[in-house]
PDB file of C-alpha atoms in Angstrom:
ATOM      1  CA  MET A   7     -26.412  41.032 -15.509  1.00 48.00           C
ATOM      2  CA  SER A   8     -26.051  42.533 -18.974  1.00 55.00           C
ATOM      3  CA  PRO A   9     -26.723  40.397 -22.098  1.00 56.00           C
ATOM      4  CA  GLY A  10     -22.974  40.253 -22.797  1.00 57.00           C
ATOM      5  CA  ASN A  11     -22.296  38.571 -19.511  1.00 55.00           C
ATOM      6  CA  VAL A  12     -24.947  35.844 -19.758  1.00 65.00           C
ATOM      7  CA  GLY A  13     -23.383  32.483 -19.117  1.00 75.00           C
ATOM      8  CA  SER A  14     -19.883  33.754 -18.205  1.00 81.00           C
ATOM      9  CA  PRO A  15     -18.944  33.292 -14.546  1.00 88.00           C
ATOM     10  CA  GLU A  16     -17.742  36.176 -12.448  1.00 91.00           C
ATOM     11  CA  ARG A  17     -14.053  36.392 -11.616  1.00 89.00           C
ATOM     12  CA  ILE A  18     -13.066  36.193  -8.002  1.00 86.00           C
ATOM     13  CA  ARG A  19     -10.026  38.200  -6.887  1.00 87.00           C
ATOM     14  CA  LEU A  20      -8.582  37.424  -3.508  1.00 84.00           C
ATOM     15  CA  VAL A  21      -5.970  39.459  -1.597  1.00 86.00           C
ATOM     16  CA  PHE A  22      -5.017  38.210   1.831  1.00 83.00           C
ATOM     17  CA  GLU A  23      -2.187  38.182   4.328  1.00 90.00           C
ATOM     18  CA  LEU A  24      -1.057  35.054   6.143  1.00 89.00           C
ATOM     19  CA  GLU A  25       1.283  35.073   9.100  1.00 93.00           C
ATOM     20  CA  ARG A  26       3.037  31.902  10.219  1.00 93.00           C
ATOM     21  CA  ALA A  27       1.283  32.140  13.579  1.00 93.00           C
ATOM     22  CA  ASP A  28      -2.071  31.910  11.799  1.00 91.00           C
ATOM     23  CA  ASN A  29      -1.445  28.539  10.250  1.00 89.00           C
ATOM     24  CA  PRO A  30       2.199  27.311  10.385  1.00 92.00           C
ATOM     25  CA  ARG A  31       1.759  24.292   8.053  1.00 92.00           C
ATOM     26  CA  LEU A  32       0.006  26.291   5.360  1.00 91.00           C
ATOM     27  CA  TYR A  33       2.476  29.113   5.671  1.00 92.00           C
ATOM     28  CA  ASP A  34       5.474  26.768   5.477  1.00 93.00           C
ATOM     29  CA  ASP A  35       4.020  25.104   2.409  1.00 92.00           C
ATOM     30  CA  LEU A  36       3.283  28.397   0.636  1.00 92.00           C
ATOM     31  CA  ILE A  37       6.569  30.141   1.563  1.00 92.00           C
ATOM     32  CA  GLN A  38       8.500  27.373  -0.369  1.00 92.00           C
ATOM     33  CA  CYS A  39       7.205  29.023  -3.551  1.00 90.00           C
ATOM     34  CA  LYS A  40       9.340  32.003  -4.217  1.00 86.00           C
ATOM     35  CA  LYS A  41       7.136  33.744  -6.785  1.00 85.00           C
ATOM     36  CA  GLY A  42       3.613  35.140  -6.151  1.00 86.00           C
ATOM     37  CA  SER A  43       2.044  33.292  -9.088  1.00 88.00           C
ATOM     38  CA  LYS A  44       3.492  29.969  -7.886  1.00 91.00           C
ATOM     39  CA  ARG A  45       2.083  30.602  -4.406  1.00 91.00           C
ATOM     40  CA  VAL A  46      -1.275  31.404  -5.835  1.00 90.00           C
ATOM     41  CA  ASN A  47      -1.278  28.212  -7.908  1.00 90.00           C
ATOM     42  CA  ARG A  48      -0.203  26.150  -4.903  1.00 91.00           C
ATOM     43  CA  LEU A  49      -3.008  27.699  -2.743  1.00 91.00           C
ATOM     44  CA  ARG A  50      -5.432  26.993  -5.535  1.00 89.00           C
ATOM     45  CA  THR A  51      -4.335  23.360  -5.650  1.00 90.00           C
ATOM     46  CA  LEU A  52      -4.615  22.981  -1.908  1.00 90.00           C
ATOM     47  CA  ALA A  53      -8.053  24.621  -1.863  1.00 88.00           C
ATOM     48  CA  HIS A  54      -9.318  22.404  -4.684  1.00 88.00           C
ATOM     49  CA  GLU A  55      -8.032  19.204  -3.153  1.00 88.00           C
ATOM     50  CA  GLY A  56      -9.516  20.152   0.211  1.00 86.00           C
ATOM     51  CA  LEU A  57     -12.867  20.912  -1.409  1.00 85.00           C
ATOM     52  CA  LEU A  58     -12.844  17.501  -3.125  1.00 83.00           C
ATOM     53  CA  VAL A  59     -12.072  15.724   0.127  1.00 81.00           C
ATOM     54  CA  GLN A  60     -14.981  17.553   1.863  1.00 81.00           C
ATOM     55  CA  ILE A  61     -17.424  16.575  -0.956  1.00 79.00           C
ATOM     56  CA  TRP A  62     -16.223  13.002  -0.808  1.00 70.00           C
ATOM     57  CA  SER A  63     -16.516  12.843   2.982  1.00 68.00           C
ATOM     58  CA  ALA A  64     -20.017  14.348   2.837  1.00 67.00           C
ATOM     59  CA  ARG A  65     -20.988  11.516   0.468  1.00 63.00           C
ATOM     60  CA  GLY A  66     -19.800   8.976   2.962  1.00 63.00           C
ATOM     61  CA  GLY A  67     -17.575   7.143   0.632  1.00 55.00           C
ATOM     62  CA  ALA A  68     -20.194   6.775  -2.067  1.00 57.00           C
ATOM     63  CA  PRO A  69     -18.913   5.975  -5.533  1.00 60.00           C
ATOM     64  CA  ILE A  70     -17.951   9.020  -7.600  1.00 59.00           C
ATOM     65  CA  GLU A  71     -16.671   9.553 -11.118  1.00 62.00           C
ATOM     66  CA  ASP A  72     -12.972  10.067 -11.616  1.00 61.00           C
ATOM     67  CA  ALA A  73     -11.375  12.128 -14.358  1.00 61.00           C
ATOM     68  CA  ASN A  74     -11.914   9.314 -16.901  1.00 66.00           C
ATOM     69  CA  GLY A  75     -15.659   9.071 -16.078  1.00 66.00           C
ATOM     70  CA  ASP A  76     -15.205   5.742 -14.331  1.00 67.00           C
ATOM     71  CA  ARG A  77     -17.133   5.159 -11.046  1.00 67.00           C
ATOM     72  CA  VAL A  78     -14.768   4.638  -8.116  1.00 60.00           C
ATOM     73  CA  ARG A  79     -15.181   4.290  -4.388  1.00 60.00           C
ATOM     74  CA  VAL A  80     -13.175   6.741  -2.368  1.00 55.00           C
ATOM     75  CA  ASP A  81     -11.745   5.804   1.026  1.00 56.00           C
ATOM     76  CA  VAL A  82     -12.438   8.859   3.222  1.00 51.00           C
ATOM     77  CA  GLY A  83     -10.617   7.653   6.348  1.00 55.00           C
ATOM     78  CA  GLY A  84      -8.244  10.579   6.230  1.00 53.00           C
ATOM     79  CA  ALA A  85     -10.798  13.186   5.348  1.00 52.00           C
ATOM     80  CA  SER A  86     -11.298  14.396   8.922  1.00 55.00           C
ATOM     81  CA  VAL A  87      -7.621  15.396   9.071  1.00 54.00           C
ATOM     82  CA  THR A  88      -7.727  17.203   5.748  1.00 56.00           C
ATOM     83  CA  ASN A  89     -11.012  18.978   6.533  1.00 57.00           C
ATOM     84  CA  GLN A  90      -9.228  20.610   9.471  1.00 62.00           C
ATOM     85  CA  VAL A  91      -6.343  22.035   7.417  1.00 64.00           C
ATOM     86  CA  PHE A  92      -7.543  25.653   7.905  1.00 64.00           C
ATOM     87  CA  ASP A  93      -8.508  25.204  11.624  1.00 67.00           C
ATOM     88  CA  GLU A  94      -6.614  26.797  14.450  1.00 69.00           C
ATOM     89  CA  PRO A  95      -3.189  25.139  14.966  1.00 69.00           C
ATOM     90  CA  LEU A  96      -2.961  22.328  17.450  1.00 68.00           C
ATOM     91  CA  MET A  97      -1.283  23.172  20.744  1.00 71.00           C
ATOM     92  CA  GLU A  98       1.845  21.069  21.166  1.00 66.00           C
TER      93      GLU A  98
END
């Protein structure tokens, strides 16, 4: 790391293809956004929310700080469903 880069995080660039057969619900959600930048932002939002739910479920519903800095208890009853959002599709 050069002295000019100290403290600045590296940028991550992702390029991927997603077919509906891979994950129908995710595909259907993302295809609603007509522009590439809107799709990227939607995927970023979904990934961030999924990460938060995984962190909350790992804590077992322990109190966490919300955006205002207040301590709140999170109900993680639905976390097991959200944690599986990128799993293989269920056979119907």
